[in-house]
Short mmCIF file of C-alpha atoms in Angstrom, two decimals:
data_model
loop_
_atom_site.label_atom_id
_atom_site.label_comp_id
_atom_site.label_asym_id
_atom_site.label_seq_id
_atom_site.Cartn_x
_atom_site.Cartn_y
_atom_site.Cartn_z
CA MET A 501 63.71 -25.91 -33.39
CA ASN A 502 64.94 -22.89 -35.26
CA MET A 503 66.42 -20.63 -32.61
CA ARG A 504 65.49 -17.50 -34.53
CA ARG A 505 61.85 -18.29 -34.03
CA LEU A 506 62.14 -18.72 -30.28
CA PRO A 507 61.26 -15.13 -29.31
CA SER A 508 58.03 -15.19 -31.25
CA VAL A 509 57.11 -18.56 -29.76
CA ILE A 510 57.69 -17.18 -26.29
CA LEU A 511 55.70 -14.09 -27.15
CA LEU A 512 52.83 -16.22 -28.40
CA ALA A 513 52.92 -18.28 -25.21
CA VAL A 514 52.84 -15.15 -23.09
CA ILE A 515 49.93 -13.73 -25.05
CA MET A 516 48.02 -16.97 -24.72
CA ALA A 517 48.66 -17.10 -21.01
CA VAL A 518 47.50 -13.54 -20.52
CA VAL A 519 44.38 -14.10 -22.56
CA ALA A 520 43.59 -17.39 -20.91
CA ALA A 521 44.28 -16.36 -17.32
CA PRO A 522 41.08 -14.46 -16.59
CA THR A 523 39.03 -17.16 -18.25
CA VAL A 524 40.62 -19.78 -16.05
CA ALA A 525 40.14 -17.62 -12.96
CA ALA A 526 36.51 -16.93 -13.86
CA ASP A 527 35.93 -20.62 -14.36
CA ALA A 528 37.24 -21.30 -10.90
CA ALA A 529 34.98 -18.65 -9.34
CA MET A 530 31.92 -19.52 -11.41
CA ASP A 531 31.32 -23.00 -10.24
CA PRO A 532 28.13 -24.30 -11.80
CA LYS A 533 26.21 -23.83 -8.58
CA ALA A 534 27.09 -20.16 -8.44
CA ALA A 535 25.83 -19.74 -11.98
CA GLU A 536 22.59 -21.48 -11.07
CA VAL A 537 22.20 -19.20 -8.04
CA MET A 538 22.63 -16.09 -10.16
CA LYS A 539 20.11 -17.43 -12.63
CA GLN A 540 17.59 -18.03 -9.87
CA ILE A 541 18.19 -14.62 -8.30
CA ASP A 542 17.60 -12.95 -11.66
CA ALA A 543 14.44 -14.99 -12.12
CA ALA A 544 13.26 -14.01 -8.63
CA GLU A 545 13.95 -10.37 -9.35
CA ALA A 546 11.99 -10.59 -12.60
CA ALA A 547 9.07 -12.26 -10.80
CA ARG A 548 9.11 -9.57 -8.12
CA LYS A 549 8.98 -6.85 -10.76
CA LYS A 550 6.17 -8.58 -12.60
CA ALA A 551 4.14 -8.64 -9.38
CA ALA A 552 4.90 -4.96 -8.85
CA SER A 553 3.63 -4.22 -12.36
CA VAL A 554 0.15 -5.23 -11.20
CA GLU A 555 0.60 -3.42 -7.86
CA SER A 556 0.73 -6.69 -6.02
CA GLU A 557 4.28 -7.00 -4.70
CA TRP A 558 4.74 -8.43 -1.22
CA THR A 559 7.13 -6.85 1.26
CA THR A 560 8.68 -10.24 1.92
CA THR A 561 9.97 -10.89 -1.61
CA GLY A 562 12.59 -8.18 -1.88
CA LYS A 563 13.89 -9.17 1.55
CA LEU A 564 14.33 -12.78 0.45
CA ILE A 565 16.22 -11.66 -2.65
CA LYS A 566 18.48 -9.49 -0.52
CA LYS A 567 19.18 -12.43 1.75
CA ALA A 568 19.82 -14.66 -1.26
CA ARG A 569 22.37 -12.19 -2.59
CA ALA A 570 24.07 -12.00 0.80
CA ALA A 571 24.27 -15.81 1.03
CA GLU A 572 25.59 -15.97 -2.53
CA SER A 573 28.35 -13.48 -1.82
CA LYS A 574 29.40 -15.57 1.17
CA GLY A 575 29.56 -18.63 -1.06
CA ASP A 576 26.64 -20.29 0.71
CA TYR A 577 25.09 -21.40 -2.56
CA ASP A 578 22.61 -23.92 -1.22
CA LYS A 579 21.09 -21.37 1.11
CA ALA A 580 21.08 -18.73 -1.62
CA LEU A 581 19.37 -21.09 -4.01
CA GLY A 582 16.63 -21.92 -1.52
CA LEU A 583 15.98 -18.25 -0.76
CA ALA A 584 15.95 -17.24 -4.42
CA LYS A 585 13.52 -20.01 -5.30
CA GLU A 586 11.21 -19.00 -2.50
CA ALA A 587 11.36 -15.37 -3.62
CA ARG A 588 10.58 -16.40 -7.18
CA LEU A 589 7.57 -18.44 -6.09
CA GLN A 590 6.34 -15.50 -4.00
CA GLY A 591 6.68 -13.19 -6.99
CA GLU A 592 4.76 -15.63 -9.16
CA ILE A 593 1.93 -16.07 -6.66
CA ALA A 594 1.78 -12.32 -6.01
CA TYR A 595 1.50 -11.68 -9.74
CA GLN A 596 -1.33 -14.20 -10.07
CA GLN A 597 -2.95 -12.66 -7.02
CA GLY A 598 -2.95 -9.26 -8.72
CA ALA A 599 -3.75 -10.46 -12.23
CA SER A 600 -6.65 -12.62 -11.04
CA GLN A 601 -8.26 -9.49 -9.61
CA SER A 602 -8.03 -7.30 -12.66
CA GLU A 603 -11.79 -6.82 -12.45
CA LEU A 604 -13.37 -5.20 -9.44
CA ARG A 605 -15.43 -7.68 -7.48
CA ILE A 606 -17.28 -6.56 -4.43
CA PRO A 607 -17.42 -9.26 -1.74
CA ALA A 608 -20.88 -10.56 -1.01
CA TYR A 609 -20.63 -9.70 2.70
CA LEU A 610 -21.21 -6.12 1.64
CA LYS A 611 -24.87 -6.11 0.68
CA TYR A 612 -26.19 -3.51 -1.69
CA MET B 1445 3.94 -45.67 -15.44
CA SER B 1446 2.59 -42.87 -13.33
CA GLY B 1447 3.77 -44.64 -10.24
CA HIS B 1448 7.29 -43.54 -11.05
CA CYS B 1449 6.39 -39.91 -11.14
CA ASP B 1450 5.96 -39.26 -7.46
CA GLY B 1451 9.27 -37.67 -6.72
CA GLY B 1452 11.56 -40.70 -6.76
CA LEU B 1453 14.96 -40.50 -8.37
CA ARG B 1454 13.74 -42.08 -11.59
CA SER B 1455 11.13 -39.44 -12.14
CA ASN B 1456 13.88 -36.92 -12.61
CA ILE B 1457 15.10 -38.70 -15.69
CA GLU B 1458 11.82 -39.53 -17.34
CA PRO B 1459 10.74 -36.63 -19.58
CA ASN B 1460 7.12 -37.65 -19.17
CA CYS B 1461 7.42 -37.24 -15.47
CA LEU B 1462 9.11 -33.91 -15.77
CA GLU B 1463 6.13 -32.71 -17.69
CA LYS B 1464 3.79 -34.11 -15.07
CA ARG B 1465 5.73 -32.36 -12.36
CA GLU B 1466 5.39 -29.08 -14.26
CA ILE B 1467 1.64 -29.57 -14.40
CA MET B 1468 1.60 -30.45 -10.72
CA LYS B 1469 3.47 -27.26 -9.97
CA LYS B 1470 1.03 -25.18 -11.99
CA THR B 1471 -1.91 -26.83 -10.30
CA LEU B 1472 -0.36 -26.14 -6.93
CA ASN B 1473 0.00 -22.49 -7.82
CA LYS B 1474 -3.60 -22.37 -8.96
CA MET B 1475 -4.63 -24.03 -5.73
CA ALA B 1476 -2.64 -21.47 -3.79
CA ILE B 1477 -4.58 -18.72 -5.49
CA LEU B 1478 -7.89 -20.45 -4.89
CA LEU B 1479 -6.92 -20.79 -1.27
CA LEU B 1480 -5.93 -17.17 -1.26
CA LEU B 1481 -9.34 -16.16 -2.51
CA GLY B 1482 -11.00 -18.80 -0.40
CA GLY B 1483 -14.34 -18.57 1.24
CA VAL B 1484 -15.56 -15.25 -0.08
CA VAL B 1485 -18.28 -15.03 -2.68
CA PHE B 1486 -18.11 -12.07 -5.01
CA THR B 1487 -20.58 -10.05 -6.92
CA ALA B 1488 -19.60 -8.22 -10.04
CA GLN B 1489 -21.79 -5.23 -10.54
CA ALA B 1490 -21.53 -1.62 -11.47
CA THR B 1491 -22.64 0.59 -8.61
CA THR B 1492 -22.84 4.33 -8.21
CA PRO B 1493 -20.91 6.14 -5.48
CA GLU B 1494 -24.16 6.82 -3.64
CA GLU B 1495 -25.04 3.12 -3.80
CA ASP B 1496 -21.58 2.29 -2.46
CA ARG B 1497 -21.95 4.68 0.43
CA ALA B 1498 -25.45 3.39 1.20
CA ALA B 1499 -24.14 -0.18 1.24
CA PHE B 1500 -21.44 0.69 3.78
CA VAL B 1501 -23.95 2.56 5.95
CA LYS B 1502 -26.35 -0.38 5.81
CA HIS B 1503 -23.58 -2.83 6.67
CA TYR B 1504 -22.39 -0.97 9.75
CA LYS B 1505 -25.92 -0.14 10.90
CA PHE B 1506 -26.70 -3.83 10.80
CA ARG B 1507 -23.51 -4.74 12.66
CA PHE B 1508 -23.70 -1.95 15.23
CA PRO B 1509 -27.37 -1.03 15.55
CA ASP B 1510 -26.76 1.06 18.66
CA VAL B 1511 -24.07 3.27 17.20
CA PRO B 1512 -25.45 6.54 15.79
CA MET B 1513 -23.97 7.85 12.54
CA GLU B 1514 -22.39 10.90 14.18
CA GLU B 1515 -20.18 8.55 16.25
CA TYR B 1516 -18.33 7.16 13.23
CA PRO B 1517 -15.76 9.96 13.04
CA ASN B 1518 -14.41 8.55 16.31
CA GLY B 1519 -13.21 5.38 14.61
CA ALA B 1520 -12.82 2.26 16.69
CA TYR B 1521 -13.88 4.23 19.79
CA ALA B 1522 -17.39 4.39 18.37
CA ILE B 1523 -17.68 0.63 18.86
CA ASP B 1524 -15.09 -0.25 21.53
CA LYS B 1525 -16.21 0.76 25.04
CA ILE B 1526 -12.94 0.06 26.85
CA GLY B 1527 -10.79 1.77 24.25
CA ARG B 1528 -13.15 4.69 24.39
CA GLU B 1529 -12.58 5.34 28.10
CA ASN B 1530 -8.82 5.56 27.59
CA TRP B 1531 -9.32 7.76 24.55
CA GLU B 1532 -11.61 10.16 26.37
CA ALA B 1533 -8.96 10.51 29.09
CA ILE B 1534 -6.34 11.24 26.43
CA GLU B 1535 -8.56 13.80 24.73
CA GLU B 1536 -8.64 15.84 27.97
CA PHE B 1537 -5.03 16.81 27.31
CA PRO B 1538 -4.85 16.29 23.57
CA PRO B 1539 -1.38 15.16 22.48
CA TYR B 1540 -1.91 16.88 19.11
CA GLU B 1541 -2.28 20.35 20.59
CA PRO B 1542 1.38 21.39 20.17
CA PHE B 1543 1.06 20.44 16.50
CA ILE B 1544 -1.84 22.83 16.02
CA ASP B 1545 0.17 25.68 17.54
CA GLU B 1546 3.21 24.89 15.45
CA GLY B 1547 1.04 24.69 12.35
CA GLN B 1548 -0.49 28.09 13.03
CA GLU B 1549 2.99 29.55 13.22
CA MET B 1550 3.81 27.99 9.86
CA TRP B 1551 0.60 29.35 8.40
CA ASP B 1552 1.42 32.85 9.64
CA THR B 1553 5.05 32.81 8.49
CA SER B 1554 5.67 34.19 5.02
CA PHE B 1555 7.70 32.41 2.38
CA ALA B 1556 11.02 33.83 1.19
CA ASN B 1557 9.13 35.65 -1.56
CA GLY B 1558 6.93 37.44 0.97
CA LYS B 1559 3.79 35.47 0.16
CA THR B 1560 1.98 33.16 2.57
CA TYR B 1561 -0.25 30.10 2.46
CA LYS B 1562 -3.18 32.51 2.52
CA ASP B 1563 -2.24 33.53 -1.03
CA CYS B 1564 -2.95 29.95 -2.15
CA PHE B 1565 -5.83 29.15 0.19
CA SER B 1566 -7.92 32.27 -0.18
CA ASP B 1567 -10.66 30.92 2.10
CA GLY B 1568 -8.16 30.62 4.95
CA PRO B 1569 -6.87 27.60 6.80
CA GLY B 1570 -10.25 25.98 7.47
CA VAL B 1571 -10.70 24.34 4.09
CA ALA B 1572 -10.42 20.62 4.83
CA SER B 1573 -13.98 19.95 3.61
CA GLN B 1574 -12.89 21.11 0.13
CA TYR B 1575 -10.52 18.14 -0.12
CA PRO B 1576 -9.92 15.74 -1.68
CA ARG B 1577 -11.33 17.23 -4.84
CA TRP B 1578 -11.14 16.52 -8.53
CA ASP B 1579 -9.03 19.03 -10.43
CA LYS B 1580 -10.13 19.14 -14.03
CA LYS B 1581 -7.18 21.19 -15.21
CA GLN B 1582 -4.57 18.90 -13.70
CA GLY B 1583 -6.68 15.82 -14.39
CA MET B 1584 -6.10 14.36 -10.95
CA VAL B 1585 -7.35 14.14 -7.38
CA ILE B 1586 -5.92 16.95 -5.27
CA THR B 1587 -5.62 16.29 -1.56
CA MET B 1588 -4.99 18.98 1.03
CA ALA B 1589 -1.42 17.74 1.53
CA LEU B 1590 -0.75 17.93 -2.19
CA ALA B 1591 -2.32 21.41 -2.37
CA ILE B 1592 0.05 22.54 0.40
CA ASN B 1593 3.08 21.38 -1.54
CA GLN B 1594 1.82 22.82 -4.80
CA CYS B 1595 1.49 26.13 -2.97
CA ARG B 1596 5.01 25.86 -1.59
CA GLU B 1597 6.54 24.98 -4.92
CA ALA B 1598 4.65 27.74 -6.71
CA ASN B 1599 6.31 30.10 -4.23
CA GLY B 1600 9.81 28.72 -4.58
CA GLU B 1601 9.75 26.65 -1.39
CA LYS B 1602 10.76 23.01 -1.12
CA ALA B 1603 7.98 20.42 -1.01
CA LEU B 1604 7.45 18.76 2.37
CA LYS B 1605 7.50 15.03 2.98
CA TYR B 1606 4.08 13.43 3.05
CA LYS B 1607 4.02 10.94 5.92
CA LYS B 1608 5.56 12.77 8.86
CA GLY B 1609 7.53 15.87 9.65
CA PRO B 1610 6.60 19.56 9.16
CA ILE B 1611 3.61 18.94 6.91
CA VAL B 1612 1.85 17.34 9.88
CA PRO B 1613 1.53 20.46 12.08
CA LEU B 1614 0.32 22.50 9.13
CA LEU B 1615 -2.31 19.87 8.33
CA ALA B 1616 -3.21 19.73 12.03
CA TYR B 1617 -3.81 23.47 12.17
CA MET B 1618 -5.87 23.43 8.99
CA ALA B 1619 -7.87 20.42 10.24
CA PHE B 1620 -8.49 22.14 13.56
CA GLU B 1621 -9.71 25.26 11.79
CA SER B 1622 -12.04 23.04 9.74
CA ARG B 1623 -13.69 21.34 12.70
CA GLY B 1624 -17.44 21.22 12.42
CA GLN B 1625 -17.43 21.26 8.63
CA VAL B 1626 -19.04 18.31 6.94
CA THR B 1627 -17.37 15.87 4.56
CA ASN B 1628 -18.62 16.65 1.10
CA VAL B 1629 -16.69 14.92 -1.66
CA VAL B 1630 -18.02 15.74 -5.10
CA ILE B 1631 -17.48 13.66 -8.20
CA PRO B 1632 -18.12 16.12 -10.98
CA GLU B 1633 -20.09 14.74 -13.88
CA ASP B 1634 -18.55 16.99 -16.51
CA ASP B 1635 -15.29 15.04 -16.44
CA PRO B 1636 -15.47 11.24 -16.73
CA ARG B 1637 -11.91 10.99 -15.38
CA ALA B 1638 -13.22 11.96 -11.95
CA MET B 1639 -15.45 8.89 -11.80
CA GLU B 1640 -12.53 6.83 -13.10
CA ALA B 1641 -10.40 8.04 -10.20
CA TYR B 1642 -13.17 7.13 -7.76
CA GLU B 1643 -13.51 3.69 -9.35
CA LYS B 1644 -9.76 3.14 -9.16
CA GLY B 1645 -9.79 4.06 -5.48
CA LYS B 1646 -12.68 1.66 -4.92
CA LYS B 1647 -10.84 -1.08 -6.77
CA PHE B 1648 -7.76 -0.51 -4.63
CA TYR B 1649 -9.92 -0.77 -1.51
CA PHE B 1650 -11.41 -4.11 -2.49
CA THR B 1651 -8.27 -5.70 -3.90
CA ARG B 1652 -6.62 -8.37 -1.81
CA ARG B 1653 -2.95 -7.77 -1.38
CA GLY B 1654 0.15 -8.97 0.35
CA GLN B 1655 1.20 -12.35 1.64
CA LEU B 1656 -1.84 -12.33 3.95
CA ASN B 1657 -4.12 -11.72 0.96
CA PHE B 1658 -6.33 -9.17 2.69
CA SER B 1659 -8.13 -6.21 1.22
CA CYS B 1660 -9.01 -3.08 3.16
CA ALA B 1661 -12.54 -4.49 3.26
CA THR B 1662 -11.41 -7.76 4.83
CA CYS B 1663 -10.40 -5.91 7.97
CA HIS B 1664 -12.52 -2.77 7.91
CA VAL B 1665 -15.81 -4.22 6.59
CA GLN B 1666 -15.90 -7.97 7.07
CA ASN B 1667 -14.11 -8.01 10.41
CA THR B 1668 -14.92 -4.60 11.85
CA GLY B 1669 -15.18 -4.79 15.62
CA LEU B 1670 -12.90 -7.80 15.90
CA LYS B 1671 -9.48 -7.48 17.43
CA VAL B 1672 -6.14 -7.60 15.66
CA ARG B 1673 -3.65 -8.10 18.48
CA THR B 1674 -4.67 -5.31 20.87
CA GLU B 1675 -6.55 -3.14 18.39
CA VAL B 1676 -10.24 -3.17 17.52
CA LEU B 1677 -10.81 -2.87 13.78
CA SER B 1678 -12.57 0.38 12.92
CA PRO B 1679 -15.33 0.88 10.35
CA SER B 1680 -14.36 2.68 7.13
CA LEU B 1681 -17.14 5.19 7.60
CA GLY B 1682 -15.34 7.97 9.43
CA HIS B 1683 -11.87 6.80 8.38
CA THR B 1684 -11.00 10.17 6.87
CA THR B 1685 -12.58 12.77 9.19
CA HIS B 1686 -9.83 13.30 11.74
CA TRP B 1687 -6.40 13.59 10.12
CA PRO B 1688 -3.64 14.05 10.95
CA VAL B 1689 -3.64 11.69 13.93
CA TYR B 1690 -1.42 11.62 16.97
CA ARG B 1691 -0.77 7.95 17.42
CA SER B 1692 0.69 6.64 20.66
CA LYS B 1693 2.34 3.80 18.79
CA TRP B 1694 4.09 6.31 16.51
CA GLY B 1695 4.89 8.60 19.43
CA THR B 1696 3.98 11.47 17.13
CA ALA B 1697 1.37 12.65 14.66
CA GLY B 1698 1.19 11.35 11.11
CA THR B 1699 -0.85 11.65 7.96
CA LEU B 1700 -3.61 9.52 6.45
CA HIS B 1701 -1.21 8.23 3.82
CA ARG B 1702 1.19 7.13 6.53
CA ARG B 1703 -1.70 5.10 7.92
CA PHE B 1704 -2.38 3.59 4.46
CA THR B 1705 1.29 2.63 4.32
CA GLY B 1706 1.06 0.93 7.71
CA CYS B 1707 -2.12 -0.95 6.83
CA ASN B 1708 -0.50 -2.20 3.60
CA ARG B 1709 2.65 -3.27 5.44
CA ASN B 1710 0.64 -5.14 8.08
CA ILE B 1711 -0.56 -7.55 5.43
CA ARG B 1712 2.93 -7.70 3.91
CA ALA B 1713 1.93 -5.79 0.82
CA LYS B 1714 4.43 -3.33 -0.54
CA PRO B 1715 2.96 0.12 0.12
CA MET B 1716 2.37 2.64 -2.62
CA LYS B 1717 3.95 6.08 -2.63
CA ALA B 1718 2.40 8.57 -0.23
CA GLN B 1719 0.39 11.06 -2.33
CA GLY B 1720 0.97 8.93 -5.41
CA GLU B 1721 -1.98 8.33 -7.71
CA GLN B 1722 -3.11 5.10 -6.04
CA TYR B 1723 -3.36 6.51 -2.52
CA ARG B 1724 -4.93 9.77 -3.70
CA ASN B 1725 -7.62 7.84 -5.55
CA LEU B 1726 -8.08 5.65 -2.50
CA GLU B 1727 -8.52 8.77 -0.39
CA TYR B 1728 -11.08 10.07 -2.90
CA PHE B 1729 -13.17 6.90 -2.58
CA LEU B 1730 -12.71 6.54 1.16
CA THR B 1731 -13.59 10.15 1.88
CA TYR B 1732 -16.66 9.94 -0.32
CA LEU B 1733 -17.93 7.15 1.95
CA SER B 1734 -17.83 9.61 4.86
CA ASN B 1735 -19.93 12.22 3.08
CA GLY B 1736 -22.23 13.84 5.62
CA LEU B 1737 -19.92 13.09 8.57
CA GLU B 1738 -18.41 15.94 10.53
CA LEU B 1739 -14.71 16.76 10.35
CA ASN B 1740 -13.08 16.38 13.78
CA GLY B 1741 -9.36 16.51 13.15
CA PRO B 1742 -6.72 16.36 14.33
CA GLY B 1743 -7.30 13.13 16.19
CA ALA B 1744 -5.70 10.89 18.78
CA ARG B 1745 -5.47 7.14 18.46
CA LYS B 1746 -3.75 4.30 20.25
#
């Protein structure tokens, strides 16, 4: 190897290492399960908001999402995933509950 | 090959089965909703406020033939003999009395600008029967609590919180001064938005909410007189006559919208904002139902 080129080769190596380092670190932190958890938490949050948009949110849903986030931050991904999925299902049912009642219907036990 | 689609390992790889599982899931959700709505038959019809009120009166008269109309402002104690004895004992030394006194002091104290509540409420403190009312200019239902804060803000004072705290004594004093007046909610015909607000309040009342999937009517119409834990469910006629209420469970007095919040939470439904549009419209509808009933606030409840 031409010794005159050595400094630039070293420089290039350093640059590459610096650029690559965070990516490598992020890869280590973002194991696929963690990514899946975040996806589910986002989906749960969206479902909760959709239910709220028809004034039908349950008090339980936000709590589940909070718990899911806490479990996620502790690295307990399985637990977080379960909680997020439950929250998402709640949001979806709550939305349907609200949307299915977009028309006023007076129950028949109240006789006019 | 449907036999492979029942959750075994193979079903996870077969695209056909994945699709089937999706359908299953959707069906399950639909079933959940059907279950949620289960058992109750509905009628869809347009009814006038007077027809609504008449239907509630008829319902409770049928359920409680011995209870005269003028008893309804007493809530559950109109229909629960044991609860009533305790309540009558409590009413001998009313726990809300200090609130009335404190409220009178507030009423008599001038704002920083030298004006008083009297400058906003020209008829004096006893004006509860004028609320809630439709305000054409603002295009919204104005409750007495909201009117108080509009008065404060117009005079450079900070708005008070709506569920508990200093607004409660002021409301208590005004309610006390209004005793003997008769509920008289008007839905003016010259502004269709007023009827819309009433209809929205009615819709809120009959909409099932929360994880328990109950509407106000589930508890306060269908199941009135039954017990939830230790409490007898009150009829909705009379629900609005006696606020604010000193509630033993709260250990203090609170507003009607605090009660709405609690009733929403009980069924695990996220409450609306106190004095937000939903609860004000609800109050408009609910108070209309009590038209003709005497105001007897402030009240005491378990």
